[in-house]
mmCIF file of C-alpha atoms and ligand atoms in Angstrom:
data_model
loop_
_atom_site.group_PDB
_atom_site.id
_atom_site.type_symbol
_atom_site.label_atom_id
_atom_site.label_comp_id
_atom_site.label_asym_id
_atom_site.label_seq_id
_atom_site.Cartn_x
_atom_site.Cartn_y
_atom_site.Cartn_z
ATOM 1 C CA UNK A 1 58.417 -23.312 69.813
ATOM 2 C CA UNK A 2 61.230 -25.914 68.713
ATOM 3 C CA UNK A 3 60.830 -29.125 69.715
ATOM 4 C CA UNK A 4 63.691 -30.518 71.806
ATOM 5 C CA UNK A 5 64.635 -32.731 69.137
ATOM 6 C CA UNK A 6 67.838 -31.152 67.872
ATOM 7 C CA UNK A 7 70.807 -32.971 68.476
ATOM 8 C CA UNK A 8 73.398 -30.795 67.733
ATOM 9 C CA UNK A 9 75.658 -32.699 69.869
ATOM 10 C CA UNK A 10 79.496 -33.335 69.632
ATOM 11 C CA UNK A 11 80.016 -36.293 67.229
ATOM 12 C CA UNK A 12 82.237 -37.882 69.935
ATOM 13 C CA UNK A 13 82.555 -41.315 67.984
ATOM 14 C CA UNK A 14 79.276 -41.578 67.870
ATOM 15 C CA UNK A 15 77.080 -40.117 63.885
ATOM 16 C CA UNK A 16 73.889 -41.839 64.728
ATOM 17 C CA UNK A 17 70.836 -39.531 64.796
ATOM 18 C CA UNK A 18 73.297 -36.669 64.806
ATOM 19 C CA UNK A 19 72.414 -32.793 63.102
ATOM 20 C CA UNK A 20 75.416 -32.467 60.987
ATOM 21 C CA UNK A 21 75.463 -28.695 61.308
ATOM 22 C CA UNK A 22 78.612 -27.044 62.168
ATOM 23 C CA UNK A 23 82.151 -28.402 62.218
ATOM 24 C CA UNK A 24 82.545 -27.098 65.864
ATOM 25 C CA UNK A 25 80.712 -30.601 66.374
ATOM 26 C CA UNK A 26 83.539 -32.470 65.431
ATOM 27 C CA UNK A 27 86.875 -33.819 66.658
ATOM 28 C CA UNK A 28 90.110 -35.392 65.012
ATOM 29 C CA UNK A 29 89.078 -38.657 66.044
ATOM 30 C CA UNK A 30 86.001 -37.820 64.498
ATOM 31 C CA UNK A 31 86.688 -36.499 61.322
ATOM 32 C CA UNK A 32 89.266 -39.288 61.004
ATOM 33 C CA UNK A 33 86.586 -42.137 61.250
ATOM 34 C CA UNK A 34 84.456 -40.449 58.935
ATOM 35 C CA UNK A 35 87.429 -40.323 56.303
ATOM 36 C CA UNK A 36 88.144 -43.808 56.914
ATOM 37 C CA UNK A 37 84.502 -44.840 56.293
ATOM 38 C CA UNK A 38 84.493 -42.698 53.267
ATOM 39 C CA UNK A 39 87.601 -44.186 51.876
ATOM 40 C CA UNK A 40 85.555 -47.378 52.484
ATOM 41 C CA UNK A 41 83.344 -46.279 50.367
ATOM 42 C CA UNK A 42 85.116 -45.126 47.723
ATOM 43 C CA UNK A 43 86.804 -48.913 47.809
ATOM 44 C CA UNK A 44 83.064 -50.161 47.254
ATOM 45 C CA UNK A 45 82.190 -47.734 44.523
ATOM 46 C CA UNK A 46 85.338 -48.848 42.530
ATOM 47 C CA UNK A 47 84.384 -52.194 43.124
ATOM 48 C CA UNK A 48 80.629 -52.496 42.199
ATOM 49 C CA UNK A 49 79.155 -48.953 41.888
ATOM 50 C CA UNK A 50 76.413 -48.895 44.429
ATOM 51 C CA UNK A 51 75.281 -50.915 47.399
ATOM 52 C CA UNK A 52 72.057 -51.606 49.479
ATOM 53 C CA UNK A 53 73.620 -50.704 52.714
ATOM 54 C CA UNK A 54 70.530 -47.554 53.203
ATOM 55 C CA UNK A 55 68.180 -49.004 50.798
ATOM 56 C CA UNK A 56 65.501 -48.674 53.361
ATOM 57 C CA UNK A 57 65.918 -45.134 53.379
ATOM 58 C CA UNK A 58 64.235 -41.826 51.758
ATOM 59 C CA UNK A 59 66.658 -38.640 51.633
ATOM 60 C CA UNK A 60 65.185 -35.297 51.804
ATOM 61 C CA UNK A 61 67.346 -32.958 49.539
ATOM 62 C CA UNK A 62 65.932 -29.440 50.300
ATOM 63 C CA UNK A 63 68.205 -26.905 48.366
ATOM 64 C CA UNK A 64 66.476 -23.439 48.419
ATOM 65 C CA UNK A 65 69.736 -21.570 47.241
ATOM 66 C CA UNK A 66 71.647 -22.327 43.971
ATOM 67 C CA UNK A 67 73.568 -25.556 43.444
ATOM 68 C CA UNK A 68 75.029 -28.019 41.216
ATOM 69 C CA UNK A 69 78.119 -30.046 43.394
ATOM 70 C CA UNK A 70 76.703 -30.323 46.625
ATOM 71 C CA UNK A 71 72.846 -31.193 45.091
ATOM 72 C CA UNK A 72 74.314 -33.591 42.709
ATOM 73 C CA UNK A 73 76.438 -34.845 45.220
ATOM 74 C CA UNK A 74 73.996 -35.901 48.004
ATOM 75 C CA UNK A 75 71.788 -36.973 45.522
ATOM 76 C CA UNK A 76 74.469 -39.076 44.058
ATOM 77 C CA UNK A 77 75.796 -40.282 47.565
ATOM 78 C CA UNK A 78 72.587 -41.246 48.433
ATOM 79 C CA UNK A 79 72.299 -43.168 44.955
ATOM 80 C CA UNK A 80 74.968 -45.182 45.331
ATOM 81 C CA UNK A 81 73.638 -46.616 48.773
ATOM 82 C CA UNK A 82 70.267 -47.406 47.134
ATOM 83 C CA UNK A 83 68.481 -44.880 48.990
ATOM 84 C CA UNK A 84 65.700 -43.195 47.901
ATOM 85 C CA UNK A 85 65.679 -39.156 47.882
ATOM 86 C CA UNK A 86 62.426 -36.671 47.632
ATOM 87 C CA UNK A 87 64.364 -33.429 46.920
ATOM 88 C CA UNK A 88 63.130 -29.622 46.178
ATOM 89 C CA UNK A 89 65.494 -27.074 44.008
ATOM 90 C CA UNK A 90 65.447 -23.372 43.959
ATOM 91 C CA UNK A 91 62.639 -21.225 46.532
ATOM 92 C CA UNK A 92 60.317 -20.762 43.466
ATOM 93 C CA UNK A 93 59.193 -24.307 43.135
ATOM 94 C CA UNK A 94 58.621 -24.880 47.092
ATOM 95 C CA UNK A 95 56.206 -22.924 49.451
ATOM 96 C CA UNK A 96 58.398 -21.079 50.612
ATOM 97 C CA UNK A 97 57.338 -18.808 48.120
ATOM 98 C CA UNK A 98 53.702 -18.579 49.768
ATOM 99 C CA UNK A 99 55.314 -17.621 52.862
ATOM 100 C CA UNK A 100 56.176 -21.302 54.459
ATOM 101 C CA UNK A 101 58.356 -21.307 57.326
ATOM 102 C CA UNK A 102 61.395 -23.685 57.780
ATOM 103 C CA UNK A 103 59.800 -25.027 60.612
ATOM 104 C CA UNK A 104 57.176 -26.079 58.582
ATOM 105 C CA UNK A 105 59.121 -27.313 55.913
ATOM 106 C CA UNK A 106 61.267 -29.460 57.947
ATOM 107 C CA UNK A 107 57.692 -31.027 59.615
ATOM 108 C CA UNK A 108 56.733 -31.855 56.341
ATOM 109 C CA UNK A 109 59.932 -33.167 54.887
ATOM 110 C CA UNK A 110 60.160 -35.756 57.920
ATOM 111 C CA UNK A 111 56.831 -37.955 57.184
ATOM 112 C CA UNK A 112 58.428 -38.683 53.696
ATOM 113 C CA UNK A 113 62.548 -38.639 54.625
ATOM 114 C CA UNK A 114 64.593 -40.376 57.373
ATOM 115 C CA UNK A 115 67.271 -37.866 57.081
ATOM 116 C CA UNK A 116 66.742 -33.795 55.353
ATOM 117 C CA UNK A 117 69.813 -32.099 53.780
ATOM 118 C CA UNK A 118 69.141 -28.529 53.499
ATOM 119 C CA UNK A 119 70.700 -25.431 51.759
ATOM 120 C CA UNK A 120 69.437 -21.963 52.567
ATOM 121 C CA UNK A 121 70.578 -18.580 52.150
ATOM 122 C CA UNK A 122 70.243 -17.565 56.191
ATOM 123 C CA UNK A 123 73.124 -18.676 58.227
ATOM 124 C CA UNK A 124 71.086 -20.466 60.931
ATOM 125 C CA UNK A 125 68.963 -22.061 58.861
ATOM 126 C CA UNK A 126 69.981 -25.555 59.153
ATOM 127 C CA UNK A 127 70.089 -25.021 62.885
ATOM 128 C CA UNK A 128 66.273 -23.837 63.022
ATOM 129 C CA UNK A 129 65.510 -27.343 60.667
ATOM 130 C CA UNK A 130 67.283 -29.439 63.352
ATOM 131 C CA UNK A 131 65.331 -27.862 65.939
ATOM 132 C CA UNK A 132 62.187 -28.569 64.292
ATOM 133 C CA UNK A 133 62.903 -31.771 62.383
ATOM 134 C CA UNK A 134 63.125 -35.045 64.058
ATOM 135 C CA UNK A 135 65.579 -36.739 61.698
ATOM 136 C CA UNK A 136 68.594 -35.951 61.516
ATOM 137 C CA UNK A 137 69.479 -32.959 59.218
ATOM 138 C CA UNK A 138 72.279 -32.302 57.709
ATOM 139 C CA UNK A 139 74.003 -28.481 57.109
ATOM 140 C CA UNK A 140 74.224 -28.618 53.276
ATOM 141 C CA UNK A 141 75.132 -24.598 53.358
ATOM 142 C CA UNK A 142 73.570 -21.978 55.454
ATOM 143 C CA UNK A 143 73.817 -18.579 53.775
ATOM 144 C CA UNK A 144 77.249 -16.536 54.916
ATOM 145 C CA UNK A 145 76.978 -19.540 57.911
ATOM 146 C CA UNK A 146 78.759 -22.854 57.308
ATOM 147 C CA UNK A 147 79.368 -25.614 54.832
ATOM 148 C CA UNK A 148 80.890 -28.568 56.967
ATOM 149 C CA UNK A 149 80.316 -31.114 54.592
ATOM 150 C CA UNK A 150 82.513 -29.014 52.007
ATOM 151 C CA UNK A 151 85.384 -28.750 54.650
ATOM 152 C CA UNK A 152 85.300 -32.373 55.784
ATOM 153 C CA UNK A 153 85.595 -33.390 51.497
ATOM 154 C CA UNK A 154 88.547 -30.774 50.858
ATOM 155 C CA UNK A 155 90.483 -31.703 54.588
ATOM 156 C CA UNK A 156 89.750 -35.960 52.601
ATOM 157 C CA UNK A 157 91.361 -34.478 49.538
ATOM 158 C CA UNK A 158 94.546 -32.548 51.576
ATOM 159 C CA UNK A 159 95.117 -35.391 53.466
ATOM 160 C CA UNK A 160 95.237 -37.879 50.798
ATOM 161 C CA UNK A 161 97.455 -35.516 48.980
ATOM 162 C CA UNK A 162 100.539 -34.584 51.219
ATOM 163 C CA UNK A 163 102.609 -36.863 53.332
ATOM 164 C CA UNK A 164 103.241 -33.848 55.655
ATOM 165 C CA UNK A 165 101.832 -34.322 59.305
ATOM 166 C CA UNK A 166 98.834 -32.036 59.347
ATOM 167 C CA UNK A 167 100.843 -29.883 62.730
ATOM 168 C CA UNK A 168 103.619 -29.394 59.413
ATOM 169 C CA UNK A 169 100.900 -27.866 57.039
ATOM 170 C CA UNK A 170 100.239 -24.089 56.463
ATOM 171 C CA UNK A 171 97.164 -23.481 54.357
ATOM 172 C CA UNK A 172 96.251 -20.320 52.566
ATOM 173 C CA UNK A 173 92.696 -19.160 52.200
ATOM 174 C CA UNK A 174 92.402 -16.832 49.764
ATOM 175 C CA UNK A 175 89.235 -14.614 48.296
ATOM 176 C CA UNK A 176 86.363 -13.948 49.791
ATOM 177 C CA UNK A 177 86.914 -14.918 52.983
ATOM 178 C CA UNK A 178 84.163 -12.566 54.641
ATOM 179 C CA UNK A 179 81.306 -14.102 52.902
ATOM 180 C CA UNK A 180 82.439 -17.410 51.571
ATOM 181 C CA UNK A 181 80.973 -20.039 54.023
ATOM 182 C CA UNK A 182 83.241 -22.930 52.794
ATOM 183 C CA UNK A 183 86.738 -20.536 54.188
ATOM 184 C CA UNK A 184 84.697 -20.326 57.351
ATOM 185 C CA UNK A 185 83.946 -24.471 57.764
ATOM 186 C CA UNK A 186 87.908 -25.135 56.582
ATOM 187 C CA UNK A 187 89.473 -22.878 58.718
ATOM 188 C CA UNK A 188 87.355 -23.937 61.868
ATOM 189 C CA UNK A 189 88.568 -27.898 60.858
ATOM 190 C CA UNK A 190 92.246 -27.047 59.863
ATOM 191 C CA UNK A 191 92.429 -25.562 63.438
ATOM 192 C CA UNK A 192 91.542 -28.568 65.104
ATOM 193 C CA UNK A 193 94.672 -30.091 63.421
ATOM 194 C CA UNK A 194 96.554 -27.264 64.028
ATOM 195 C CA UNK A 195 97.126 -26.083 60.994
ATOM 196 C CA UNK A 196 98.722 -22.792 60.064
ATOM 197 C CA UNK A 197 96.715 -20.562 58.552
ATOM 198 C CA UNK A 198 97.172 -17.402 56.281
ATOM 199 C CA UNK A 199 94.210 -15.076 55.232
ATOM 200 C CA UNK A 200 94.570 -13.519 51.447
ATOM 201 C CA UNK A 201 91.808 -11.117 51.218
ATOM 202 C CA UNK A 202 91.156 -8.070 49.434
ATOM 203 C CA UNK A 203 89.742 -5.055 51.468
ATOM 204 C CA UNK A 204 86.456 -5.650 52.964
ATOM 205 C CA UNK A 205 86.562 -9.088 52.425
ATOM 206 C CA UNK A 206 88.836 -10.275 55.608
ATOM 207 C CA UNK A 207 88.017 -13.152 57.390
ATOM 208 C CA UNK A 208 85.306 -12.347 60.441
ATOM 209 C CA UNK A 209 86.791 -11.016 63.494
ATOM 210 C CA UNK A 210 84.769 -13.346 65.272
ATOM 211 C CA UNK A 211 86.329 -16.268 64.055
ATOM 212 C CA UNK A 212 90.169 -14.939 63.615
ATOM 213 C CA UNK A 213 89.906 -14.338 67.466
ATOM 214 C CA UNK A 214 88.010 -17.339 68.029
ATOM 215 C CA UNK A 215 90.817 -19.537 66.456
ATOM 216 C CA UNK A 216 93.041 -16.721 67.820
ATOM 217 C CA UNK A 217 92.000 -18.242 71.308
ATOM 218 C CA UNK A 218 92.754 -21.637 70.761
ATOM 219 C CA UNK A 219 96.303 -20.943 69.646
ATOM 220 C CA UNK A 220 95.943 -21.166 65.870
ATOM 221 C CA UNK A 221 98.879 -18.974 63.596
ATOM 222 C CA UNK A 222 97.136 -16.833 61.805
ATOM 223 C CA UNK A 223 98.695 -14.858 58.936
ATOM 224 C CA UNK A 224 96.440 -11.447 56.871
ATOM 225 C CA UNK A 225 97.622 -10.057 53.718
ATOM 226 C CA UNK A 226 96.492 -9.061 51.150
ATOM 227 C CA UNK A 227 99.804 -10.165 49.173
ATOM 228 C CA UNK A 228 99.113 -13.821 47.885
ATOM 229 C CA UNK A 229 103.204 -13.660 46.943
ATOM 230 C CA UNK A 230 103.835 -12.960 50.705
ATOM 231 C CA UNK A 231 102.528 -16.139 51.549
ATOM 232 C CA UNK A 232 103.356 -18.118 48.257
ATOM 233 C CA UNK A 233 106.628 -20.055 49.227
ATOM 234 C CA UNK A 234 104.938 -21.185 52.649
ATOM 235 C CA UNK A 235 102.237 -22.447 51.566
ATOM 236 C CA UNK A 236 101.575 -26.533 51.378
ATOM 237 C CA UNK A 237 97.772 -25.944 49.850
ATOM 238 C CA UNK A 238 96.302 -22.614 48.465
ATOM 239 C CA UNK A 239 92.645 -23.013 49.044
ATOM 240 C CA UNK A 240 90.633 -20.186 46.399
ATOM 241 C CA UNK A 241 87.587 -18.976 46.871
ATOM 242 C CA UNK A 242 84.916 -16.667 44.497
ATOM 243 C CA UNK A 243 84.165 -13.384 45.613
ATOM 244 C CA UNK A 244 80.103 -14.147 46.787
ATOM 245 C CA UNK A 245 78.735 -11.405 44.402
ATOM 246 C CA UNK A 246 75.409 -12.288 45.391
ATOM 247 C CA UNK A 247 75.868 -11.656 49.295
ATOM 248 C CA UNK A 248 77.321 -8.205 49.188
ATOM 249 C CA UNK A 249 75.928 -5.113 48.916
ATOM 250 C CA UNK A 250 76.350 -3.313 45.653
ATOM 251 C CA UNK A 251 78.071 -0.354 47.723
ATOM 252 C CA UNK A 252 80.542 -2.944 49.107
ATOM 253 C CA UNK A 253 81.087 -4.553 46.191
ATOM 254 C CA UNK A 254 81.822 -1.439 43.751
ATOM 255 C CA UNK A 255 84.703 -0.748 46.127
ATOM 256 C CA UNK A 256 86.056 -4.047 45.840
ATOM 257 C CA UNK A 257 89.219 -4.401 42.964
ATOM 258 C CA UNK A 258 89.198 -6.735 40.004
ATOM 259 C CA UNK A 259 89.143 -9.895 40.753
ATOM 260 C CA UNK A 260 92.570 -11.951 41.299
ATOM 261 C CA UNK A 261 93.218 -15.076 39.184
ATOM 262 C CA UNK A 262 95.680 -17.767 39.327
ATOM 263 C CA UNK A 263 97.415 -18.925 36.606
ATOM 264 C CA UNK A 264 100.299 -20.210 35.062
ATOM 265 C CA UNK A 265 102.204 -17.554 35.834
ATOM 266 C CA UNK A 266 101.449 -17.296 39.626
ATOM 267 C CA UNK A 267 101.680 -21.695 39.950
ATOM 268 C CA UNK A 268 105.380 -20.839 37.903
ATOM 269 C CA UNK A 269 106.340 -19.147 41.517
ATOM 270 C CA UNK A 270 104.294 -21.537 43.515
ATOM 271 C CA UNK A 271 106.218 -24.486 45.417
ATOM 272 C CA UNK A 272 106.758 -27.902 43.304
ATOM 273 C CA UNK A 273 104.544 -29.817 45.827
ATOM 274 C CA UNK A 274 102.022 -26.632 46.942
ATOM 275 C CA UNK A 275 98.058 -27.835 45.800
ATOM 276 C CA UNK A 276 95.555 -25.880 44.268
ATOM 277 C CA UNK A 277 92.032 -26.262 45.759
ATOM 278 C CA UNK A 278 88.640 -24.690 45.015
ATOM 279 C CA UNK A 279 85.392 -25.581 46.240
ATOM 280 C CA UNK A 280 83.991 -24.510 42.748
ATOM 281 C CA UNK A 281 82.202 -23.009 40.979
ATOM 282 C CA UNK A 282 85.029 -20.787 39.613
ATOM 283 C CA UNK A 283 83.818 -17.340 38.020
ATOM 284 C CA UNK A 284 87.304 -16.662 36.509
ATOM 285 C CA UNK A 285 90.060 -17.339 40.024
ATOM 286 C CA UNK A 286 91.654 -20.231 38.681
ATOM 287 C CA UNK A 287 92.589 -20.155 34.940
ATOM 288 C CA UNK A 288 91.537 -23.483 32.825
ATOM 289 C CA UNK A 289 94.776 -23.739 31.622
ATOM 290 C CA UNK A 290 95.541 -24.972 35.288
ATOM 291 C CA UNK A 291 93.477 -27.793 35.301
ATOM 292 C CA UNK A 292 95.778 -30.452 33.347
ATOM 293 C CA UNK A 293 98.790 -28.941 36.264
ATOM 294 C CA UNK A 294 98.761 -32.147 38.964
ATOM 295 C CA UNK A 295 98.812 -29.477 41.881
ATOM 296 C CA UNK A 296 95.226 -28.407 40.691
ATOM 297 C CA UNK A 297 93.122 -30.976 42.897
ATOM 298 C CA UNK A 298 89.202 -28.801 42.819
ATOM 299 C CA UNK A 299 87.764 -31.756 41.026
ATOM 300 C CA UNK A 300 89.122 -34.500 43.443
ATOM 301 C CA UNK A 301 87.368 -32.563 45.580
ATOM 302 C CA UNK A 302 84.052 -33.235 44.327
ATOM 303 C CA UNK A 303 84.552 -36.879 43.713
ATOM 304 C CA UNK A 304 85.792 -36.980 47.503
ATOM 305 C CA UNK A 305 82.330 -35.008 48.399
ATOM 306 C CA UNK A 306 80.143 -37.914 47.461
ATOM 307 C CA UNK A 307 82.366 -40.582 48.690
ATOM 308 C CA UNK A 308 82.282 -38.326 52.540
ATOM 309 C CA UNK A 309 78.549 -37.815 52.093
ATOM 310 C CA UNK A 310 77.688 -41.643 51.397
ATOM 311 C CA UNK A 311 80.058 -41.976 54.876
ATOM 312 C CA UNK A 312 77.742 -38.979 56.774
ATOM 313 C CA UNK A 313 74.511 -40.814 55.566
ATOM 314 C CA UNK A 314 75.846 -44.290 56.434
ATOM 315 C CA UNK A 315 77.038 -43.409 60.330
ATOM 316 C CA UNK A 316 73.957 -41.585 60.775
ATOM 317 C CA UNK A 317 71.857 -43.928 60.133
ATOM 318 C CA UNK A 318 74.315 -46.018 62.517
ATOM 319 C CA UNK A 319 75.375 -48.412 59.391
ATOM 320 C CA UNK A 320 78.792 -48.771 57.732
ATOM 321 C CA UNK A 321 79.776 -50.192 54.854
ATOM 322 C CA UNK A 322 82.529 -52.145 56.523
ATOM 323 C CA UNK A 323 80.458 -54.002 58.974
HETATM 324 C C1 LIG B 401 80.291 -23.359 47.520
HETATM 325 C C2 LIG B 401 79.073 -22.931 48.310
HETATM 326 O O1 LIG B 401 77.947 -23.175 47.873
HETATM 327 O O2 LIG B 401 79.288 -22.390 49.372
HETATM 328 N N1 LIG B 401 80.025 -24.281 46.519
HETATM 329 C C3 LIG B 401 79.979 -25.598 46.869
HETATM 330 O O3 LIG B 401 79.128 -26.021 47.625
HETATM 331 N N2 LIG B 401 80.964 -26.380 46.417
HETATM 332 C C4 LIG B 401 81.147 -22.259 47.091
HETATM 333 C C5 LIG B 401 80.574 -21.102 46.363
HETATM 334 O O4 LIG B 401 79.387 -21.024 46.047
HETATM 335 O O5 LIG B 401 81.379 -20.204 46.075
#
C-alpha cells in the first residue's frame, strides 16, 4: 500500500517538501518565482561557481532510462550547491534487474537522500516513487508521461529570449508529439500562459487526444498540420522534437516517413526573430550547420536546466539563494 506521504500538491507559492511531478502542479506565479530564483542562481554561478546553500544535503539521482542532459544536469545542479548526490544509471546496474519494485527502490533511496530524482521508462513512475518515498521526489522523465523540469528550463530560455508578452506568442511543436514527453510538459505550461499552440506531426504521431481536448477545454488555440510551412511565418519559437524510436512499435514505426530536418534552407523562410529549440539529443532534426544561426537556442537550454534545477532543489528544501 502507498504510504500517504505523497505530496503531489499545487506548488501555490509554496516548493518545500513538494513531489515535483507534473506541470499541472504549477501556476504562473509559480513558475515565475522559480525562474526568478533560478536567474538568482545563475547570478551566483557567474559570480563564484558554487555555493553551500544545500551542503547538508544528499541527492538521490535514480536514472533507470538513458540520459546524458538531464543526469548531468541534476548532478551538476546539485554540485554547484555543495550537495552531495548517491545516483544509479541504466536498469542493469540497479536491482531492478532482480525484480525490485519502485516502491522498494524509493524506501531505500530515502535513508541515504533528502530528495530522489528519478527517470523511468513507465509514465507513472515518478508518481508511484512519491507515493512511496518520503522526500520529496522529483519527475526527472516518466516514460511517454512527463518531463516538467525540461518544460520549466525551455519556457526560462523563451522567456529570456523574446520581448513579446507570453498571451502574443504562438509556439510550434513539431515531431513526435505522440510519444515525446517533453511536447507533452511544454504544451501543458505554454497553456497556462496562454500561448498559441500549433501541432506539426507526421501521421501517427499527433499530439494525444487527451491532452489536445484537455487544453481544448481551457480555451487554448490549437493548430494540426502536418505542413511545418503552414505554420512557419506565425511562429515566435519552433520547438523540435526526435521521433522516440525506442517507444514505438516497429509496425508503427515502418509506416512512419523519413524523418524531417531543419536546416538552412527551411530557417531561410523562417521569421528574422522566430527561435529554434530542441530539448536534445538530436538524431538528425536540426542540421549542425544551424548551430552558429543566433535563432538556434537548444544549448541555452541546457545551461538554463541546471540553473532551474539548482532553483527546484533550493525551494524544496525551503532555502534560496537570495535569502
Ligand atoms: C528528452 C527526454 O529524455 O525526454 N531529453 C532530455 O531530457 N533533454 C528528449 C528525448 O529523449 O528526445
Amino acid at each position: 500500500m502507498p504510504r500517504p506521504s505523497a505530496n503531489i500538491a499545487r506548488i501555490e507559492g509554496n516548493f518545500k517538501e513538494k513531489d515535483i511531478i507534473s506541470i499541472d502542479q504549477f501556476d504562473p506565479a509559480d513558475i515565475d518565482m522559480l525562474i526568478e530564483e533560478a536567474n538568482a542562481m545563475k547570478a551566483m554561478v557567474s559570480k563564484q561557481g558554487r555555493s553551500d546553500l544545500l551542503a547538508d544535503k544528499i541527492v538521490a539521482d535514480l536514472f533507470y532510462e538513458p540520459s546524458t542532459r538531464t543526469f548531468i544536469s541534476f548532478e551538476g545542479a546539485a554540485k554547484r550547491l555543495s550537495a552531495d548526490t548517491v545516483a544509479t544509471q541504466g536498469v542493469d546496474t540497479s536491482s531492478m534487474v532482480k525484480g525490485e519494485t519502485i516502491a522498494d527502490t524509493v524506501r531505500v533511496a530515502e535513508c541515504s537522500a533528502d530528495i530522489i530524482v528519478i527517470r523511468h521508462q513507465l509514465a507513472g513512475a515518478a508518481t508511484i516513487a512519491a507515493e512511496y518515498a518520503s522526500v520529496p521526489v522529483i519527475n526527472g522523465g516518466d516514460g511517454v508521461g512527463e518531463h516538467p523540469t525540461q518544460a520549466l528550463l525551455d519556457f526560462m530560455t523563451l522567456k529570456e529570449n523574446t520581448q513579446k508578452k507570453p498571451e502574443d506568442l504562438t509556439v510550434t511543436l513539431m515531431g513526435d508529439l505522440a510519444y515525446g514527453r517533453t511536447g507533452h510538459s511544454f504544451a501543458l505550461l505554454l497553456a497556462k500562459y496562454g500561448i498559441k499552440l500549433n501541432y506539426v506531426a507526421p501521421e501517427h504521431l499527433e499530439m494525444p487526444r487527451d491532452l489536445v481536448e484537455k487544453l481544448n477545454k481551457l480555451g487554448i488555440e490549437q493548430y494540426e498540420t502536418d505542413s511545418l510551412d503552414e505554420v512557419l511565418q506565425q511562429t515566435d519559437a519552433l520547438y523540435v522534437t526526435r521521433i522516440q524510436k525506442e517507444r514505438i512499435a516497429p509496425e508503427v514505426l515502418a509506416k512512419i516517413g523519413d524523418n524531417f530536418v531543419i536546416d538552412e534552407k527551411v530557417m531561410a523562410r523562417a521569421p528574422k526573430d522566430m527561435l529554434l529549440m530542441h530539448p536534445l539529443p538530436r538524431v538528425g532534426e536540426i542540421d549542425e550547420k544551424l548551430d552558429s544561426d543566433p535563432r538556434a537556442k537548444y544549448f541555452e537550454q541546457v545551461q538554463n536546466g541546471v540553473y532551474i534545477r539548482m532553483a527546484l532543489l533550493a525551494l524544496i528544501s525551503g532555502r534560496s539563494i537570495r535569502s
